Amino acid sequence: MIRKSGLSAVAAAGVLSTCLFAIAPLSAQAAPTAGTVVAPQATKAPDLATATLRQLAAHTGMKFGTAVANEPLVDPDDPTYAQLAASQFDLVTAENVMKWDTTEPSQGQFNFAPADTFMAFAAANKQTVRGHTLLWHNQLPAWLTEGTWTKAQLLEIMRQHIVAEVGRYKGKIWAWDVLNEAFNEDGTYRDTIWLRVIGPDYIAKAFTWAHEADPKAILFYNDYNIEGVNPKSDAVYAMAKTLRAKGVPIQAVGVQGHLSTEYDAPDSMPANLARFAKLGMYSAVTEADVRSVLPMTPAKRQSQANGYSVMLASCLLEKKCISFTVWGFTDKVQWVPGVFEGEGYAALWDDTYQTKPATEAVRRLLALAPNGKPRGPKAP
Ligand code: XIL
């Protein structure tokens, strides 16, 4: 990745907001002209000062989501977490509880209790759910990673896991991240237990079995550093093209969107999403956050706002980009500090639930975006 100058980031943010202004002045949303296609929920322009993110996003047709952790939802000392999770977002992803180490901690013994708790929260708040994630190289249980398996055995383990988990929530999950992070930065396949034991065929099998278990769920390949056009996203594109030509049900690409203010924002993201759309695929921003090396400065805050804006505007501009999800909405419950030493401040709200320039930038972009029909298949 390329180091960036703060100046270019700020300039890019300016260009983007000007561009969206040109497409959709706020007044045009309030009074659509004859012949304009307007989504049913778009009759009232949301009030920028008071509306929640889900209210601001509704008229665009795009869903606005967050990752949710189970524990803070019931923290008696922090009612704000559950309150914001419920009120600001119309789409939720379980941050951890649908991963393999939680759902199948011993072979054939499924533990869906935490995922059920998460599903109940979503249902109570009329939120759509993204399932995350069926196949990954991380957060796998020891019985699986430490076992010695033949190709046939591992395929059967994979099949049973996918069928059990997708089947459990059949008809309740809008989209599944079937496969997570299967490529290296240079576009070669990542060396995982799946690739080593089964070979690249595991990918087609995973999508096929997930589709059989819930034919209506939108099936995603999901990865980081594939926001823009680069060798890794080229490889994902080539894989998707090949699989789709063979009739494999890979229907969407998830760009995670883990950015850093140390690096350039992905300015080629619109072009990247457009090429997947041309293949007939949906896309989504699935795990947006923009971290910084601490301490923060005004320039870094501005650069963070630019990072979120570039991703959100790119998604808004591509009609097949169906949702925008942040990976945690508060720095209080956020994965960055635990993984990137000395970094943080990645979420839209800080650790005391104060908003940031990034929060305001996102809100403004949503308010200014054109009205649109609901994106993607209808949520269950
Ligand atoms: C992270 C969670 O946020 C952490 O709580 C957990 O300890 C590790 O996983 N890409 C993904 C997510 O697809 O599942 C990861 O979530 C972040 C990177």
Short mmCIF file of C-alpha atoms and ligand atoms in Angstrom, two decimals:
data_model
loop_
_atom_site.label_atom_id
_atom_site.label_comp_id
_atom_site.label_asym_id
_atom_site.label_seq_id
_atom_site.Cartn_x
_atom_site.Cartn_y
_atom_site.Cartn_z
CA MET A 1 0.00 0.00 0.00
CA ILE A 2 1.05 3.57 -0.62
CA ARG A 3 1.64 6.16 2.07
CA LYS A 4 -0.56 9.11 1.63
CA SER A 5 -0.36 12.80 2.18
CA GLY A 6 -3.12 14.18 4.39
CA LEU A 7 -3.81 16.82 1.77
CA SER A 8 -4.86 14.41 -0.98
CA ALA A 9 -7.24 12.71 1.43
CA VAL A 10 -8.98 15.96 2.26
CA ALA A 11 -9.14 16.91 -1.42
CA ALA A 12 -10.70 13.56 -2.28
CA ALA A 13 -13.39 14.03 0.38
CA GLY A 14 -14.24 17.38 -1.17
CA VAL A 15 -14.55 15.89 -4.65
CA LEU A 16 -16.84 13.15 -3.41
CA SER A 17 -19.24 15.34 -1.55
CA THR A 18 -19.35 17.78 -4.46
CA CYS A 19 -20.13 14.88 -6.77
CA LEU A 20 -22.98 13.61 -4.64
CA PHE A 21 -24.29 17.14 -4.26
CA ALA A 22 -24.46 17.37 -8.03
CA ILE A 23 -26.41 14.14 -8.28
CA ALA A 24 -28.88 14.74 -5.49
CA PRO A 25 -29.45 18.12 -3.97
CA LEU A 26 -31.46 17.73 -0.78
CA SER A 27 -34.41 19.64 -2.27
CA ALA A 28 -34.70 17.07 -5.08
CA GLN A 29 -35.30 14.38 -2.49
CA ALA A 30 -38.06 16.29 -0.79
CA ALA A 31 -39.88 17.05 -4.03
CA PRO A 32 -39.21 14.38 -6.65
CA THR A 33 -40.10 15.34 -10.20
CA ALA A 34 -42.57 13.40 -12.34
CA GLY A 35 -41.18 10.14 -13.64
CA THR A 36 -38.60 9.82 -10.85
CA VAL A 37 -38.56 6.39 -9.28
CA VAL A 38 -38.89 6.85 -5.54
CA ALA A 39 -38.76 4.12 -2.94
CA PRO A 40 -41.90 3.94 -0.78
CA GLN A 41 -40.00 4.95 2.34
CA ALA A 42 -38.56 8.01 0.60
CA THR A 43 -41.53 10.31 0.84
CA LYS A 44 -40.09 12.26 3.75
CA ALA A 45 -36.53 13.56 3.69
CA PRO A 46 -34.88 12.64 7.00
CA ASP A 47 -33.85 15.45 9.31
CA LEU A 48 -30.06 15.51 9.31
CA ALA A 49 -29.88 16.90 12.82
CA THR A 50 -31.91 14.24 14.58
CA ALA A 51 -32.27 11.18 12.35
CA THR A 52 -30.50 7.91 13.11
CA LEU A 53 -28.20 6.31 10.54
CA ARG A 54 -30.86 3.76 9.61
CA GLN A 55 -33.36 6.58 9.06
CA LEU A 56 -30.86 8.57 7.01
CA ALA A 57 -30.02 5.51 4.88
CA ALA A 58 -33.61 4.37 4.26
CA HIS A 59 -34.31 6.62 1.26
CA THR A 60 -31.17 5.38 -0.53
CA GLY A 61 -32.42 1.77 -0.59
CA MET A 62 -29.13 0.65 0.96
CA LYS A 63 -29.06 -0.99 4.37
CA PHE A 64 -26.75 0.41 7.06
CA GLY A 65 -25.35 -2.11 9.52
CA THR A 66 -22.96 -2.83 12.33
CA ALA A 67 -21.20 -5.78 13.89
CA VAL A 68 -22.67 -6.52 17.32
CA ALA A 69 -21.00 -8.26 20.26
CA ASN A 70 -23.26 -10.19 22.64
CA GLU A 71 -21.72 -9.28 26.03
CA PRO A 72 -22.08 -5.47 25.93
CA LEU A 73 -25.73 -5.84 24.90
CA VAL A 74 -26.48 -6.88 28.47
CA ASP A 75 -23.92 -4.73 30.31
CA PRO A 76 -25.94 -3.02 33.05
CA ASP A 77 -23.32 -0.25 33.28
CA ASP A 78 -23.58 0.63 29.62
CA PRO A 79 -27.16 0.92 28.34
CA THR A 80 -25.93 3.11 25.49
CA TYR A 81 -24.38 0.17 23.61
CA ALA A 82 -27.63 -1.74 23.19
CA GLN A 83 -29.59 1.45 22.63
CA LEU A 84 -27.37 2.62 19.74
CA ALA A 85 -27.07 -0.90 18.29
CA ALA A 86 -30.86 -1.10 18.17
CA SER A 87 -31.68 2.39 17.02
CA GLN A 88 -28.96 3.37 14.54
CA PHE A 89 -28.79 0.29 12.30
CA ASP A 90 -31.22 -1.75 10.20
CA LEU A 91 -28.70 -4.54 9.54
CA VAL A 92 -26.55 -6.48 12.01
CA THR A 93 -23.70 -9.00 11.87
CA ALA A 94 -22.64 -11.14 14.83
CA GLU A 95 -19.07 -10.08 15.59
CA ASN A 96 -18.06 -13.57 16.77
CA VAL A 97 -20.87 -15.91 17.78
CA MET A 98 -21.58 -17.39 14.36
CA LYS A 99 -17.95 -18.41 13.84
CA TRP A 100 -16.93 -22.07 13.89
CA ASP A 101 -15.21 -22.09 17.31
CA THR A 102 -18.49 -20.95 18.90
CA THR A 103 -21.02 -22.87 16.81
CA GLU A 104 -19.27 -26.28 16.69
CA PRO A 105 -16.83 -26.39 19.64
CA SER A 106 -16.61 -30.19 19.49
CA GLN A 107 -17.14 -32.27 16.40
CA GLY A 108 -20.82 -32.69 15.64
CA GLN A 109 -21.85 -30.85 18.86
CA PHE A 110 -23.45 -27.60 17.85
CA ASN A 111 -23.83 -24.63 20.16
CA PHE A 112 -26.22 -22.11 18.70
CA ALA A 113 -27.27 -20.50 21.98
CA PRO A 114 -25.15 -17.32 21.61
CA ALA A 115 -26.15 -16.96 17.95
CA ASP A 116 -29.81 -17.41 18.94
CA THR A 117 -29.42 -14.59 21.48
CA PHE A 118 -28.03 -12.36 18.75
CA MET A 119 -30.85 -13.35 16.35
CA ALA A 120 -33.43 -12.49 19.01
CA PHE A 121 -31.91 -9.02 19.45
CA ALA A 122 -32.10 -8.45 15.68
CA ALA A 123 -35.71 -9.64 15.50
CA ALA A 124 -36.73 -7.47 18.46
CA ASN A 125 -35.33 -4.42 16.68
CA LYS A 126 -36.62 -5.26 13.20
CA GLN A 127 -33.10 -5.67 11.88
CA THR A 128 -31.96 -7.71 8.90
CA VAL A 129 -29.10 -10.15 9.54
CA ARG A 130 -25.86 -10.90 7.70
CA GLY A 131 -24.47 -14.31 8.69
CA HIS A 132 -20.71 -14.33 9.33
CA THR A 133 -18.85 -16.59 8.59
CA LEU A 134 -19.05 -20.21 7.46
CA LEU A 135 -15.48 -20.89 6.32
CA TRP A 136 -12.38 -19.09 7.53
CA HIS A 137 -8.86 -19.95 8.68
CA ASN A 138 -9.28 -18.12 12.01
CA GLN A 139 -11.45 -18.89 15.02
CA LEU A 140 -11.57 -22.58 14.20
CA PRO A 141 -11.86 -25.07 17.09
CA ALA A 142 -8.76 -27.08 18.08
CA TRP A 143 -10.42 -30.43 17.29
CA LEU A 144 -10.59 -29.30 13.69
CA THR A 145 -7.18 -27.66 13.26
CA GLU A 146 -5.30 -30.31 15.26
CA GLY A 147 -7.01 -33.32 13.69
CA THR A 148 -5.56 -35.33 10.82
CA TRP A 149 -8.09 -35.57 8.03
CA THR A 150 -8.36 -37.10 4.61
CA LYS A 151 -9.86 -34.98 1.86
CA ALA A 152 -13.12 -36.93 2.06
CA GLN A 153 -13.32 -36.52 5.84
CA LEU A 154 -12.68 -32.79 5.79
CA LEU A 155 -15.21 -32.27 3.01
CA GLU A 156 -17.79 -34.10 5.09
CA ILE A 157 -16.94 -32.02 8.18
CA MET A 158 -17.33 -28.88 6.10
CA ARG A 159 -20.60 -30.03 4.57
CA GLN A 160 -22.13 -30.95 7.92
CA HIS A 161 -21.09 -27.66 9.47
CA ILE A 162 -22.50 -25.56 6.63
CA VAL A 163 -25.73 -27.52 6.43
CA ALA A 164 -26.27 -27.34 10.21
CA GLU A 165 -25.56 -23.63 10.60
CA VAL A 166 -27.24 -22.34 7.45
CA GLY A 167 -30.13 -24.75 8.00
CA ARG A 168 -30.63 -23.55 11.57
CA TYR A 169 -31.32 -20.02 10.38
CA LYS A 170 -32.90 -20.84 7.03
CA GLY A 171 -35.28 -18.09 5.95
CA LYS A 172 -34.00 -15.72 8.67
CA ILE A 173 -30.68 -14.60 7.22
CA TRP A 174 -30.50 -12.17 4.32
CA ALA A 175 -26.90 -12.84 3.36
CA TRP A 176 -24.16 -15.26 4.36
CA ASP A 177 -20.41 -14.71 4.26
CA VAL A 178 -19.73 -18.22 3.01
CA LEU A 179 -15.98 -17.87 2.61
CA ASN A 180 -13.74 -15.39 4.37
CA GLU A 181 -10.21 -14.28 3.41
CA ALA A 182 -9.14 -17.10 1.07
CA PHE A 183 -6.54 -15.06 -0.87
CA ASN A 184 -3.10 -13.61 -0.20
CA GLU A 185 -2.23 -10.03 -1.16
CA ASP A 186 -0.56 -11.21 -4.40
CA GLY A 187 -3.71 -13.02 -5.50
CA THR A 188 -2.54 -16.56 -4.77
CA TYR A 189 -4.68 -18.82 -2.61
CA ARG A 190 -4.06 -18.50 1.12
CA ASP A 191 -2.52 -21.60 2.65
CA THR A 192 -5.30 -22.84 4.95
CA ILE A 193 -6.40 -26.23 6.23
CA TRP A 194 -9.14 -26.16 3.55
CA LEU A 195 -6.75 -25.57 0.67
CA ARG A 196 -4.09 -27.97 1.97
CA VAL A 197 -6.38 -30.93 2.58
CA ILE A 198 -9.11 -30.44 -0.02
CA GLY A 199 -7.58 -28.23 -2.70
CA PRO A 200 -9.23 -25.20 -4.38
CA ASP A 201 -12.38 -27.25 -5.03
CA TYR A 202 -13.46 -26.58 -1.46
CA ILE A 203 -14.67 -23.16 -2.57
CA ALA A 204 -17.28 -24.35 -5.10
CA LYS A 205 -18.44 -27.03 -2.66
CA ALA A 206 -18.96 -24.52 0.17
CA PHE A 207 -21.12 -22.23 -1.95
CA THR A 208 -23.09 -25.13 -3.39
CA TRP A 209 -23.90 -26.60 0.04
CA ALA A 210 -24.79 -23.21 1.53
CA HIS A 211 -27.17 -22.59 -1.37
CA GLU A 212 -28.82 -25.98 -0.90
CA ALA A 213 -29.31 -25.24 2.81
CA ASP A 214 -30.94 -21.84 2.20
CA PRO A 215 -31.64 -21.09 -1.47
CA LYS A 216 -32.81 -17.54 -0.70
CA ALA A 217 -29.76 -16.30 1.21
CA ILE A 218 -27.35 -14.10 -0.76
CA LEU A 219 -24.00 -15.88 -0.76
CA PHE A 220 -20.89 -13.74 -0.32
CA TYR A 221 -17.16 -14.13 -0.70
CA ASN A 222 -15.70 -11.68 1.88
CA ASP A 223 -12.17 -10.29 2.21
CA TYR A 224 -10.01 -7.31 3.25
CA ASN A 225 -7.84 -5.17 0.96
CA ILE A 226 -10.16 -5.85 -1.96
CA GLU A 227 -11.92 -2.46 -1.86
CA GLY A 228 -10.01 -1.12 -4.87
CA VAL A 229 -8.61 -2.72 -7.99
CA ASN A 230 -5.43 -4.61 -7.06
CA PRO A 231 -3.90 -8.10 -7.48
CA LYS A 232 -5.99 -9.51 -4.63
CA SER A 233 -9.33 -8.17 -5.90
CA ASP A 234 -8.28 -9.25 -9.42
CA ALA A 235 -7.96 -12.80 -8.08
CA VAL A 236 -11.36 -12.65 -6.36
CA TYR A 237 -12.87 -11.33 -9.57
CA ALA A 238 -11.29 -14.10 -11.64
CA MET A 239 -12.45 -16.75 -9.17
CA ALA A 240 -16.00 -15.40 -9.11
CA LYS A 241 -16.13 -15.21 -12.91
CA THR A 242 -14.90 -18.79 -13.30
CA LEU A 243 -17.23 -20.19 -10.65
CA ARG A 244 -20.26 -18.33 -11.93
CA ALA A 245 -19.57 -19.58 -15.47
CA LYS A 246 -19.80 -23.09 -14.01
CA GLY A 247 -23.08 -22.29 -12.29
CA VAL A 248 -21.66 -22.15 -8.74
CA PRO A 249 -23.94 -19.92 -6.58
CA ILE A 250 -21.44 -17.22 -5.59
CA GLN A 251 -23.65 -14.17 -5.76
CA ALA A 252 -21.84 -11.31 -4.06
CA VAL A 253 -18.52 -9.89 -2.96
CA GLY A 254 -18.00 -8.39 0.48
CA VAL A 255 -15.29 -5.77 0.75
CA GLN A 256 -14.48 -5.65 4.43
CA GLY A 257 -13.22 -2.07 4.45
CA HIS A 258 -10.63 -2.18 7.23
CA LEU A 259 -8.78 1.02 6.38
CA SER A 260 -6.06 2.99 8.15
CA THR A 261 -5.31 6.70 8.04
CA GLU A 262 -1.70 5.66 7.38
CA TYR A 263 -2.61 4.58 3.85
CA ASP A 264 -4.44 5.94 0.85
CA ALA A 265 -8.20 5.50 0.72
CA PRO A 266 -9.25 3.09 -2.08
CA ASP A 267 -10.08 5.56 -4.85
CA SER A 268 -10.55 2.75 -7.39
CA MET A 269 -13.39 1.27 -5.33
CA PRO A 270 -16.20 2.44 -7.67
CA ALA A 271 -14.44 0.77 -10.61
CA ASN A 272 -13.94 -2.40 -8.59
CA LEU A 273 -17.57 -2.65 -7.48
CA ALA A 274 -18.68 -1.87 -11.04
CA ARG A 275 -16.76 -4.81 -12.51
CA PHE A 276 -18.39 -7.23 -10.05
CA ALA A 277 -21.78 -5.69 -10.88
CA LYS A 278 -21.09 -6.35 -14.57
CA LEU A 279 -20.67 -10.01 -13.69
CA GLY A 280 -24.17 -9.83 -12.22
CA MET A 281 -22.90 -9.82 -8.65
CA TYR A 282 -24.02 -7.83 -5.66
CA SER A 283 -21.45 -6.22 -3.40
CA ALA A 284 -21.41 -4.79 0.11
CA VAL A 285 -19.07 -3.07 2.51
CA THR A 286 -19.10 -5.60 5.31
CA GLU A 287 -16.66 -4.51 8.05
CA ALA A 288 -15.86 -0.82 7.65
CA ASP A 289 -13.54 0.88 10.10
CA VAL A 290 -10.70 3.39 9.74
CA ARG A 291 -7.99 3.07 12.35
CA SER A 292 -5.15 5.41 13.26
CA VAL A 293 -1.85 5.28 15.07
CA LEU A 294 -2.63 7.02 18.36
CA PRO A 295 -2.68 9.78 19.50
CA MET A 296 -5.19 11.40 17.19
CA THR A 297 -4.68 14.76 15.50
CA PRO A 298 -7.19 16.92 13.62
CA ALA A 299 -5.59 15.81 10.33
CA LYS A 300 -6.04 12.13 11.22
CA ARG A 301 -9.66 12.72 12.18
CA GLN A 302 -10.22 14.35 8.80
CA SER A 303 -8.45 11.53 7.04
CA GLN A 304 -10.67 9.05 8.88
CA ALA A 305 -13.75 10.94 7.71
CA ASN A 306 -12.37 10.69 4.18
CA GLY A 307 -11.81 6.93 4.48
CA TYR A 308 -15.40 6.31 5.56
CA SER A 309 -16.67 8.74 2.90
CA VAL A 310 -14.80 7.09 0.04
CA MET A 311 -16.20 3.68 0.99
CA LEU A 312 -19.74 4.88 1.60
CA ALA A 313 -19.88 7.03 -1.55
CA SER A 314 -18.50 4.15 -3.64
CA CYS A 315 -21.24 1.87 -2.33
CA LEU A 316 -23.96 4.50 -2.79
CA LEU A 317 -22.86 5.07 -6.39
CA GLU A 318 -23.11 1.36 -7.30
CA LYS A 319 -26.72 0.19 -7.28
CA LYS A 320 -25.67 -3.43 -6.78
CA CYS A 321 -23.84 -2.48 -3.58
CA ILE A 322 -26.59 -3.47 -1.19
CA SER A 323 -25.35 -2.61 2.29
CA PHE A 324 -22.73 -0.78 4.32
CA THR A 325 -21.74 -2.32 7.64
CA VAL A 326 -19.31 -0.92 10.23
CA TRP A 327 -17.22 -3.34 12.28
CA GLY A 328 -18.32 -2.08 15.66
CA PHE A 329 -19.82 1.38 16.10
CA THR A 330 -17.94 2.52 19.20
CA ASP A 331 -14.24 2.52 20.09
CA LYS A 332 -15.35 1.10 23.43
CA VAL A 333 -16.15 -2.26 21.80
CA GLN A 334 -13.81 -2.50 18.85
CA TRP A 335 -11.28 -5.07 17.68
CA VAL A 336 -8.49 -2.75 16.44
CA PRO A 337 -6.65 -2.05 19.73
CA GLY A 338 -6.42 -5.78 20.46
CA VAL A 339 -4.87 -6.58 17.08
CA PHE A 340 -2.95 -3.50 15.91
CA GLU A 341 -0.62 -2.33 18.66
CA GLY A 342 -0.79 1.39 19.34
CA GLU A 343 -3.76 1.88 17.01
CA GLY A 344 -7.42 2.64 17.61
CA TYR A 345 -10.11 5.32 17.18
CA ALA A 346 -11.46 3.26 14.26
CA ALA A 347 -15.23 3.42 14.85
CA LEU A 348 -17.85 6.11 14.17
CA TRP A 349 -18.40 6.87 17.87
CA ASP A 350 -15.52 7.21 20.33
CA ASP A 351 -15.18 5.26 23.57
CA THR A 352 -17.49 7.68 25.41
CA TYR A 353 -20.06 7.65 22.59
CA GLN A 354 -19.13 11.08 21.27
CA THR A 355 -19.45 11.55 17.51
CA LYS A 356 -16.51 12.42 15.26
CA PRO A 357 -15.95 14.23 11.95
CA ALA A 358 -16.34 10.76 10.38
CA THR A 359 -19.79 10.34 11.94
CA GLU A 360 -20.90 13.67 10.55
CA ALA A 361 -19.42 12.91 7.11
CA VAL A 362 -21.32 9.62 6.95
CA ARG A 363 -24.56 11.23 8.06
CA ARG A 364 -24.22 14.01 5.48
CA LEU A 365 -23.45 11.60 2.64
CA LEU A 366 -26.50 9.50 3.48
CA ALA A 367 -28.73 12.54 3.64
CA LEU A 368 -27.44 13.89 0.32
CA ALA A 369 -27.51 10.60 -1.59
CA PRO A 370 -30.13 10.05 -4.26
CA ASN A 371 -33.36 8.25 -3.48
CA GLY A 372 -33.30 4.66 -4.61
CA LYS A 373 -35.25 1.44 -4.69
CA PRO A 374 -34.46 -1.13 -1.99
CA ARG A 375 -31.21 -2.79 -3.02
CA GLY A 376 -30.81 -6.52 -3.43
CA PRO A 377 -33.33 -9.25 -2.73
CA LYS A 378 -36.02 -8.52 -0.16
CA ALA A 379 -34.91 -9.23 3.37
CA PRO A 380 -36.63 -12.19 5.08
C1 XIL B 1 -12.71 -10.07 14.67
C2 XIL B 1 -13.55 -9.70 15.88
O1 XIL B 1 -13.94 -8.36 15.76
C3 XIL B 1 -12.76 -9.92 17.17
O2 XIL B 1 -13.58 -9.71 18.30
C4 XIL B 1 -12.19 -11.33 17.17
O3 XIL B 1 -11.37 -11.48 18.32
C5 XIL B 1 -11.40 -11.61 15.92
O4 XIL B 1 -12.22 -11.38 14.79
N1 XIL B 1 -12.13 -9.89 9.60
C6 XIL B 1 -13.28 -10.59 9.88
C7 XIL B 1 -13.88 -10.50 11.23
O5 XIL B 1 -13.87 -11.16 8.96
O6 XIL B 1 -14.56 -11.69 11.58
C8 XIL B 1 -12.84 -10.17 12.27
O7 XIL B 1 -13.52 -9.99 13.52
C9 XIL B 1 -12.07 -8.95 11.88
C10 XIL B 1 -11.34 -9.18 10.57
#
